mmCIF file with all atom_site columns, C-alpha atoms in Angstrom:
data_model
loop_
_atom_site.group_PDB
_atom_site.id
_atom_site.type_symbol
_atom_site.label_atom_id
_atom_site.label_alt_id
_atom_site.label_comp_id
_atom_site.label_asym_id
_atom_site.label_entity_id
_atom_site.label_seq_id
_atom_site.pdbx_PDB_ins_code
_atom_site.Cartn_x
_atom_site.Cartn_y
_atom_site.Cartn_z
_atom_site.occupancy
_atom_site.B_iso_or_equiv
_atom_site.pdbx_formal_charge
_atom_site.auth_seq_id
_atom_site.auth_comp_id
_atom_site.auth_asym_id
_atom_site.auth_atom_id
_atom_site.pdbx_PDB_model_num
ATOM 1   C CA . UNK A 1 1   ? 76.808  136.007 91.202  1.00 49.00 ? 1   UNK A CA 1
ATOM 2   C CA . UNK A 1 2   ? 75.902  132.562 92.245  1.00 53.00 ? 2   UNK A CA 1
ATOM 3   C CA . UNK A 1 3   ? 79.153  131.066 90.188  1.00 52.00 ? 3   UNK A CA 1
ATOM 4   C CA . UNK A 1 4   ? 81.155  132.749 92.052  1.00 62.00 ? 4   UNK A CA 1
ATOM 5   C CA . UNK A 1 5   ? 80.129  132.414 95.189  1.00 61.00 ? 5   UNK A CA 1
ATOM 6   C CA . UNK A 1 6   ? 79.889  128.412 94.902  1.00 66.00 ? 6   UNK A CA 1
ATOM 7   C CA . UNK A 1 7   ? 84.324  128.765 93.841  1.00 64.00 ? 7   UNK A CA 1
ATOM 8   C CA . UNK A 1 8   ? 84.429  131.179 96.973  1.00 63.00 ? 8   UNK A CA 1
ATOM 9   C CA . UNK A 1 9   ? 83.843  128.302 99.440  1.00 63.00 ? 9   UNK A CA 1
ATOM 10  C CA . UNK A 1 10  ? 86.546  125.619 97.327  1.00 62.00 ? 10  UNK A CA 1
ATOM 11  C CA . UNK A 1 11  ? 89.008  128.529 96.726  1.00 63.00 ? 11  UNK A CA 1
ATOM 12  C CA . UNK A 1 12  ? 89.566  129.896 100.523 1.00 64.00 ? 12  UNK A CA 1
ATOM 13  C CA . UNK A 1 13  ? 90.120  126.459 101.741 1.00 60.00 ? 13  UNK A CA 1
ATOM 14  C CA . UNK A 1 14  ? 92.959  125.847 99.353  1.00 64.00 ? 14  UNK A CA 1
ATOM 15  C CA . UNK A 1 15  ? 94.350  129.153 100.266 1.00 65.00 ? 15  UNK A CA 1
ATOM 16  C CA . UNK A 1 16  ? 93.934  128.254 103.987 1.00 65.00 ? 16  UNK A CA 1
ATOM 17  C CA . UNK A 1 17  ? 95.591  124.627 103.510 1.00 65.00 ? 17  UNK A CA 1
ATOM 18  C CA . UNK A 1 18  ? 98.411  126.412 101.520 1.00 65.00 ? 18  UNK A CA 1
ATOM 19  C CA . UNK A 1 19  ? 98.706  128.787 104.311 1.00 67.00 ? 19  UNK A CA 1
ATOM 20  C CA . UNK A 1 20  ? 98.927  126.138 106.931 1.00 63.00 ? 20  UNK A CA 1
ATOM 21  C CA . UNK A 1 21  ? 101.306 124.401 104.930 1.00 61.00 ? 21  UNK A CA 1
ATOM 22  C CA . UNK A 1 22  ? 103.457 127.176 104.940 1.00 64.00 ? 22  UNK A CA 1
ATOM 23  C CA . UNK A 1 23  ? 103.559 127.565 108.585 1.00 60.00 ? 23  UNK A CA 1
ATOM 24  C CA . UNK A 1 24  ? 104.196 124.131 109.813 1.00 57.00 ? 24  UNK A CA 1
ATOM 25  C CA . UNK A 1 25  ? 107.685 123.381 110.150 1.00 59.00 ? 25  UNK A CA 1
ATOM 26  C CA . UNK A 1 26  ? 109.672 121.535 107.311 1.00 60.00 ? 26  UNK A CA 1
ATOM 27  C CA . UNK A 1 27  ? 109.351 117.615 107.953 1.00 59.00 ? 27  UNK A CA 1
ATOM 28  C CA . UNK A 1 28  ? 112.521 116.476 109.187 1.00 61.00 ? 28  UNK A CA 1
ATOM 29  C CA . UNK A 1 29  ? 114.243 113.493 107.151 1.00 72.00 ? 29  UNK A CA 1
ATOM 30  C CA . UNK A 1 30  ? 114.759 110.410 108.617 1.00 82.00 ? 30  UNK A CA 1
ATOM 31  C CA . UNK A 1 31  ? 118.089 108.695 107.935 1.00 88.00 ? 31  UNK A CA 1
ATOM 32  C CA . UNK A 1 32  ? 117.331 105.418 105.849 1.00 91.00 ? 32  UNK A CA 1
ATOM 33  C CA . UNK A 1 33  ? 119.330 102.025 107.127 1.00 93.00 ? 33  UNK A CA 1
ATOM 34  C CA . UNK A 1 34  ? 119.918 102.510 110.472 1.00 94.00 ? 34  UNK A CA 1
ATOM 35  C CA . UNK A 1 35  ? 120.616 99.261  111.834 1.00 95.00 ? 35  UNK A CA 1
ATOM 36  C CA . UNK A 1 36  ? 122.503 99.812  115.328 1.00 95.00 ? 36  UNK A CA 1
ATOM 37  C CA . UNK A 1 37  ? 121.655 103.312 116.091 1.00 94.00 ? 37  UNK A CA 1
ATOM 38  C CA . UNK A 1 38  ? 118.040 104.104 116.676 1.00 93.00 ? 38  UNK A CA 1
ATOM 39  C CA . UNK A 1 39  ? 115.890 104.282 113.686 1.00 92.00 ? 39  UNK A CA 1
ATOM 40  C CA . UNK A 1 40  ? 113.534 107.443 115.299 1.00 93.00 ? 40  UNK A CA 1
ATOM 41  C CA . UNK A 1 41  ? 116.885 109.306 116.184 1.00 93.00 ? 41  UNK A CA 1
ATOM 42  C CA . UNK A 1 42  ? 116.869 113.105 115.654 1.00 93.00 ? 42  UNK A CA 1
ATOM 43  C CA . UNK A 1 43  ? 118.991 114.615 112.741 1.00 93.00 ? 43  UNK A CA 1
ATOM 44  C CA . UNK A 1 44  ? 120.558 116.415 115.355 1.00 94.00 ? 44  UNK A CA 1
ATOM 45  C CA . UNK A 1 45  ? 121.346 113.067 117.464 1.00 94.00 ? 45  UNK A CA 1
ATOM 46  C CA . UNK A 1 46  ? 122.916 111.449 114.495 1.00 95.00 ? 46  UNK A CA 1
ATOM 47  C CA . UNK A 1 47  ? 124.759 114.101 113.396 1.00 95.00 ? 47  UNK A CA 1
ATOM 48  C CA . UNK A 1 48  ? 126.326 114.493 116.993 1.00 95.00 ? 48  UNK A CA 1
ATOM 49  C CA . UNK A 1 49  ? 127.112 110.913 116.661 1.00 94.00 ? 49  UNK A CA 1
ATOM 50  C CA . UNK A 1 50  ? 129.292 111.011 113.306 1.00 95.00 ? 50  UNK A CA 1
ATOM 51  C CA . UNK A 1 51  ? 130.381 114.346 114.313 1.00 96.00 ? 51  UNK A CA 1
ATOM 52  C CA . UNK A 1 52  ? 131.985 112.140 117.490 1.00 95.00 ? 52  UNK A CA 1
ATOM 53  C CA . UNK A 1 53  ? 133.222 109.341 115.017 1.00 95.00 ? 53  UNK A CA 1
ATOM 54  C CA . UNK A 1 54  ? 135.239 111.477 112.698 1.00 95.00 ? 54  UNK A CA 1
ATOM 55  C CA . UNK A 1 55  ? 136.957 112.417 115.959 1.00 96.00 ? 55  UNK A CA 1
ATOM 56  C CA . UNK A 1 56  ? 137.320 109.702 117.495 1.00 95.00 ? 56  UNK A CA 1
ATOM 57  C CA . UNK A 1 57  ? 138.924 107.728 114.401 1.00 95.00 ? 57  UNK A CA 1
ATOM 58  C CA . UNK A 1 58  ? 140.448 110.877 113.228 1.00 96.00 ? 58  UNK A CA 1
ATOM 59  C CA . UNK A 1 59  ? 138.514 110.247 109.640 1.00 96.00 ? 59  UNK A CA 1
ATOM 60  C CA . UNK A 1 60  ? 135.789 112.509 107.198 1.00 96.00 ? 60  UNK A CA 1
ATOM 61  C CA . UNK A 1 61  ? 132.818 110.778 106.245 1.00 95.00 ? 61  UNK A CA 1
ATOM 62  C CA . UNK A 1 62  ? 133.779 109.412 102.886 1.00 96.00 ? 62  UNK A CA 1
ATOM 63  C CA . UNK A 1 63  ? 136.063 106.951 105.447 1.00 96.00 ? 63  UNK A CA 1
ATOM 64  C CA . UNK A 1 64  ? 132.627 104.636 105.737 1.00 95.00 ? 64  UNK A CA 1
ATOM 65  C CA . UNK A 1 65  ? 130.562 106.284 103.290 1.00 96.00 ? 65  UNK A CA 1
ATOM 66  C CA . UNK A 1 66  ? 130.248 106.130 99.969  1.00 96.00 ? 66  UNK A CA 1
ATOM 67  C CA . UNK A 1 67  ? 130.271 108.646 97.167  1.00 96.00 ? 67  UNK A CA 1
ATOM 68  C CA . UNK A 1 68  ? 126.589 108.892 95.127  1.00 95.00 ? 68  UNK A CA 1
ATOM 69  C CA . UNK A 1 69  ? 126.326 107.078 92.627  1.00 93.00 ? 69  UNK A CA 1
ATOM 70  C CA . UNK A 1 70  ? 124.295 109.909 90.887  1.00 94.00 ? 70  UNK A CA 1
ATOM 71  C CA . UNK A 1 71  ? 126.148 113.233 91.446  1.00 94.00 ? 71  UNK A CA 1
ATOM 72  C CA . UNK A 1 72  ? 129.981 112.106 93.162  1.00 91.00 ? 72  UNK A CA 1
ATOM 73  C CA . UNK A 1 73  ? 130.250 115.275 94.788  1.00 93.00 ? 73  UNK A CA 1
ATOM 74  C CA . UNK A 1 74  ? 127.386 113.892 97.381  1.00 94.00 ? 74  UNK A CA 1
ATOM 75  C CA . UNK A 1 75  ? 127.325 110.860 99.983  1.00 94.00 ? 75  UNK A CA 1
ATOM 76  C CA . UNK A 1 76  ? 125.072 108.009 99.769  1.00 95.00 ? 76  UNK A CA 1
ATOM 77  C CA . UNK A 1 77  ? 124.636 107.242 103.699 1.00 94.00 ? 77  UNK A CA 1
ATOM 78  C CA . UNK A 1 78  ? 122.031 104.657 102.932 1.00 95.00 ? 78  UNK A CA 1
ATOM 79  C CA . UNK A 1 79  ? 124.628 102.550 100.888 1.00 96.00 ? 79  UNK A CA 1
ATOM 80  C CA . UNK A 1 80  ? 126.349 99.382  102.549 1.00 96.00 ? 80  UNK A CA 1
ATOM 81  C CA . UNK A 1 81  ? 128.714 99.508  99.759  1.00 96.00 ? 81  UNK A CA 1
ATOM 82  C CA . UNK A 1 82  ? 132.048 100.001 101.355 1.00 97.00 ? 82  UNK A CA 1
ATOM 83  C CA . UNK A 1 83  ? 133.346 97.540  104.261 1.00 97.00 ? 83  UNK A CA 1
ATOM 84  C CA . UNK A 1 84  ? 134.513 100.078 106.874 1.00 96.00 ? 84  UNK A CA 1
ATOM 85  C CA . UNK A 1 85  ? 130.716 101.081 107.095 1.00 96.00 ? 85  UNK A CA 1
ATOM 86  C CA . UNK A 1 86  ? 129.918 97.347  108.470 1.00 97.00 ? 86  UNK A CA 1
ATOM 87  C CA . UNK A 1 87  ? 132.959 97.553  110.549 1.00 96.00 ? 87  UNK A CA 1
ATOM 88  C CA . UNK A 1 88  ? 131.636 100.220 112.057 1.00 95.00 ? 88  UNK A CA 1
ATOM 89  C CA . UNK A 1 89  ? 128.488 98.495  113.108 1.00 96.00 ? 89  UNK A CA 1
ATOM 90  C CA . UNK A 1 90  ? 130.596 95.825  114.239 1.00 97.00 ? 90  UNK A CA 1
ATOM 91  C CA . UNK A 1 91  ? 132.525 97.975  116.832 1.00 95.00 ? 91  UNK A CA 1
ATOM 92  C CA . UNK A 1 92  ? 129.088 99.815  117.890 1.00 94.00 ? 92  UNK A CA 1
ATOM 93  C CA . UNK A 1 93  ? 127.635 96.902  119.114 1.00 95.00 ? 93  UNK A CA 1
ATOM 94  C CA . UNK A 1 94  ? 130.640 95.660  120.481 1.00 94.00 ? 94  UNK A CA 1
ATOM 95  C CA . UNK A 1 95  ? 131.243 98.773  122.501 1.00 91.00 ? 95  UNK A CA 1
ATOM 96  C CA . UNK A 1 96  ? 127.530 98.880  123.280 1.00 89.00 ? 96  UNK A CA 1
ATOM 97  C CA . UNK A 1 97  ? 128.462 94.933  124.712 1.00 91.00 ? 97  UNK A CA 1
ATOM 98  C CA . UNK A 1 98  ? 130.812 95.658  126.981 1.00 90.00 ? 98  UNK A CA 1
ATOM 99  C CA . UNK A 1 99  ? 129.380 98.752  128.047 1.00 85.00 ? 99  UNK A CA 1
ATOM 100 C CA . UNK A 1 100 ? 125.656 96.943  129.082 1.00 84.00 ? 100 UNK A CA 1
ATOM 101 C CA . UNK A 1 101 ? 127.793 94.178  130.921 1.00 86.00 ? 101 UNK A CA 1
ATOM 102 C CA . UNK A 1 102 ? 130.226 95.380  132.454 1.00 82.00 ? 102 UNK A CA 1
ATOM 103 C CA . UNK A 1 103 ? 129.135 99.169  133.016 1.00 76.00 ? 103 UNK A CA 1
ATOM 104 C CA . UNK A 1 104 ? 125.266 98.983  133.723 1.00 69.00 ? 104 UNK A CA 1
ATOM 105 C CA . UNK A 1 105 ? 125.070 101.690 135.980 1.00 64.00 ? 105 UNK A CA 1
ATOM 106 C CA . UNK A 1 106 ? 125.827 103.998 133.552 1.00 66.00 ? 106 UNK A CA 1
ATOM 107 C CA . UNK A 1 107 ? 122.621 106.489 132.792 1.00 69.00 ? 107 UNK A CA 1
ATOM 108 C CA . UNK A 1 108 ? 122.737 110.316 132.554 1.00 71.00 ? 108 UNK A CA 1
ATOM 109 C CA . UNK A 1 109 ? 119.832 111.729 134.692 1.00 74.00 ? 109 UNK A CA 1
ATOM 110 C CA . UNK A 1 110 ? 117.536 111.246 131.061 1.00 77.00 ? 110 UNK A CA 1
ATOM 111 C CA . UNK A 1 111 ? 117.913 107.373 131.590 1.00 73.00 ? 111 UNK A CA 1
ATOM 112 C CA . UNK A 1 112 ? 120.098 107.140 128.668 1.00 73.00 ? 112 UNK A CA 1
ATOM 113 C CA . UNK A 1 113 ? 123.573 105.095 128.848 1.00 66.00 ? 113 UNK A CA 1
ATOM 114 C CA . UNK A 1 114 ? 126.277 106.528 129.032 1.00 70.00 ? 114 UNK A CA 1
ATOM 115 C CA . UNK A 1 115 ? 129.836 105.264 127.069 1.00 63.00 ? 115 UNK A CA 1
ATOM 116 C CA . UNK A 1 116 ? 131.951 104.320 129.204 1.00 81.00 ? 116 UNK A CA 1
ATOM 117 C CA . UNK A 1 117 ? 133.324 102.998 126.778 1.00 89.00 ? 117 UNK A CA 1
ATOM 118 C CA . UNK A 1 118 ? 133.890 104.682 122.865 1.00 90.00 ? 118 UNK A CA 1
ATOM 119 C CA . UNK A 1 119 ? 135.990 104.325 119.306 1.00 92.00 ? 119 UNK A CA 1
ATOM 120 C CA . UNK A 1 120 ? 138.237 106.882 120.866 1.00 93.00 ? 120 UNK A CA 1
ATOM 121 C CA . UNK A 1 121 ? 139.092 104.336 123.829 1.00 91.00 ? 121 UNK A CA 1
ATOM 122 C CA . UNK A 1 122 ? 141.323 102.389 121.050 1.00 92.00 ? 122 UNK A CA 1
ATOM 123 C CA . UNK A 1 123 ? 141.687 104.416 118.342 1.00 94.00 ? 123 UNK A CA 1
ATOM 124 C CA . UNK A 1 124 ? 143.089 107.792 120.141 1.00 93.00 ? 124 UNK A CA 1
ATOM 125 C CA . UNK A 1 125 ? 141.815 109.868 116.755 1.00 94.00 ? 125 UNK A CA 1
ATOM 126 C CA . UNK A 1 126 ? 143.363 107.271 114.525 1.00 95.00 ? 126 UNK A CA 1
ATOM 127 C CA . UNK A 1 127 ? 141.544 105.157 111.726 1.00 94.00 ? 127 UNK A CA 1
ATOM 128 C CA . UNK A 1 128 ? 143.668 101.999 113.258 1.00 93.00 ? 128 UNK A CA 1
ATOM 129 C CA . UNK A 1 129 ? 144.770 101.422 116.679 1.00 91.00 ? 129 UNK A CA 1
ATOM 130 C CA . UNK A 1 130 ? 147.868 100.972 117.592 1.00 88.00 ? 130 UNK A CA 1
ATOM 131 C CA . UNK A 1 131 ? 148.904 97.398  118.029 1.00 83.00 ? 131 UNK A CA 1
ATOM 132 C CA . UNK A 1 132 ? 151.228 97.997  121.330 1.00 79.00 ? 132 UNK A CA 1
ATOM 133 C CA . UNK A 1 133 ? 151.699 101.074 123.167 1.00 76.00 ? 133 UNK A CA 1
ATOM 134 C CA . UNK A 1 134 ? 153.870 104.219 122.405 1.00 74.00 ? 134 UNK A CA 1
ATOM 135 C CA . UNK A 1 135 ? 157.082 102.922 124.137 1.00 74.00 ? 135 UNK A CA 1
ATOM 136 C CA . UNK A 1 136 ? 155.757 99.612  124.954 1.00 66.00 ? 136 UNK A CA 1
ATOM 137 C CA . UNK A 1 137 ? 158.066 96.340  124.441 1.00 69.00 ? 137 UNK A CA 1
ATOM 138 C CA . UNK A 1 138 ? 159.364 95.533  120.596 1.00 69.00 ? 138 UNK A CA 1
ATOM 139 C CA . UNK A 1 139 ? 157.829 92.034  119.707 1.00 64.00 ? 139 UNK A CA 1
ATOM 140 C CA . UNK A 1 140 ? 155.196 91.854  122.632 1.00 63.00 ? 140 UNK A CA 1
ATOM 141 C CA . UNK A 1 141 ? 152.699 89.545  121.377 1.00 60.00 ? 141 UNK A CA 1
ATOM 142 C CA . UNK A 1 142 ? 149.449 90.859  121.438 1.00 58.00 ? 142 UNK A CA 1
ATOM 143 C CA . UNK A 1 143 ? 146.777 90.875  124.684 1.00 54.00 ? 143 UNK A CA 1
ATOM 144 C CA . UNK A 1 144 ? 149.329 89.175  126.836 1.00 52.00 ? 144 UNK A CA 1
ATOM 145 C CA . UNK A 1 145 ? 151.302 91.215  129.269 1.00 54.00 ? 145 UNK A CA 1
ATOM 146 C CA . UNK A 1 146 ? 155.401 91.212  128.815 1.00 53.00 ? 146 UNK A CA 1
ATOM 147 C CA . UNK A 1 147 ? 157.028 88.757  131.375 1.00 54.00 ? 147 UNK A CA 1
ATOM 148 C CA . UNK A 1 148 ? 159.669 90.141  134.063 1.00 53.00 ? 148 UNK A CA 1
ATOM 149 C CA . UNK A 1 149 ? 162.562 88.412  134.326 1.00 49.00 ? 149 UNK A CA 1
#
């Protein structure tokens, strides 16, 4: 009787730890090379962010991500492999520029900037902006204003 009294003790705390286990929720994973956005942002946060860029640019994700290497029918959002990915980043902090200098009041009542600025400012829901606008001037160089005569 002694045996199996001295596995009683070892036994029900694996059981409880297993138990525990069970009940805490599921660890959330992080996204891995963040490098404008914040690197504690919630799944949910980031996903409302690309959710916003594939409507903005009018694109799916494969537009700056990159297919897995190890089963193609997945993304690798880690990977830096394709260009439009660094673009991207480019235009974020740009955006985030000009919206710190030139729109500092900005903050929702959390403290949190708001865009006053975004990607849909230029691109409209296309992957390029347009160059002049719809109706504007043929041959209007671009950034300066057409003269009157």
């Amino acid at each position: 009787m002694q045996f199996k009294k001295s596995l009683a003790v070892p036994l029900s705390l694996v059981v409880a730890a297993m138990l525990c286990s069970l009940a805490l929720p599921p660890q959330e994973e992080k996204a891995k090379n963040l490098k404008v956005l914040p690197k504690n942002i919630s799944h949910e946060e980031l996903m409302k962010n690309m959710h916003f860029y594939n409507k903005a640019l009018g694109v799916k994700c494969d537009f700056c991500h990159a297919k897995s290497k190890d089963n193609p029918q997945k993304m690798d959002f880690a990977s830096d492999e394709k260009e439009e990915k660094e673009t991207t980043r480019e235009m974020m902090r740009m955006t985030n520029k000009i919206n710190k200098k030139f729109f500092k009041s900005g903050k929702d009542e959390s403290g949190q900037s708001i865009m006053t600025i975004s990607c849909y400012t230029c691109h409209n829901g296309e992957a390029e902006p347009k160059k002049l606008p719809v109706g504007g001037p043929e041959g209007a160089p671009h950034g300066d204003a057409p003269h009157d005569h």
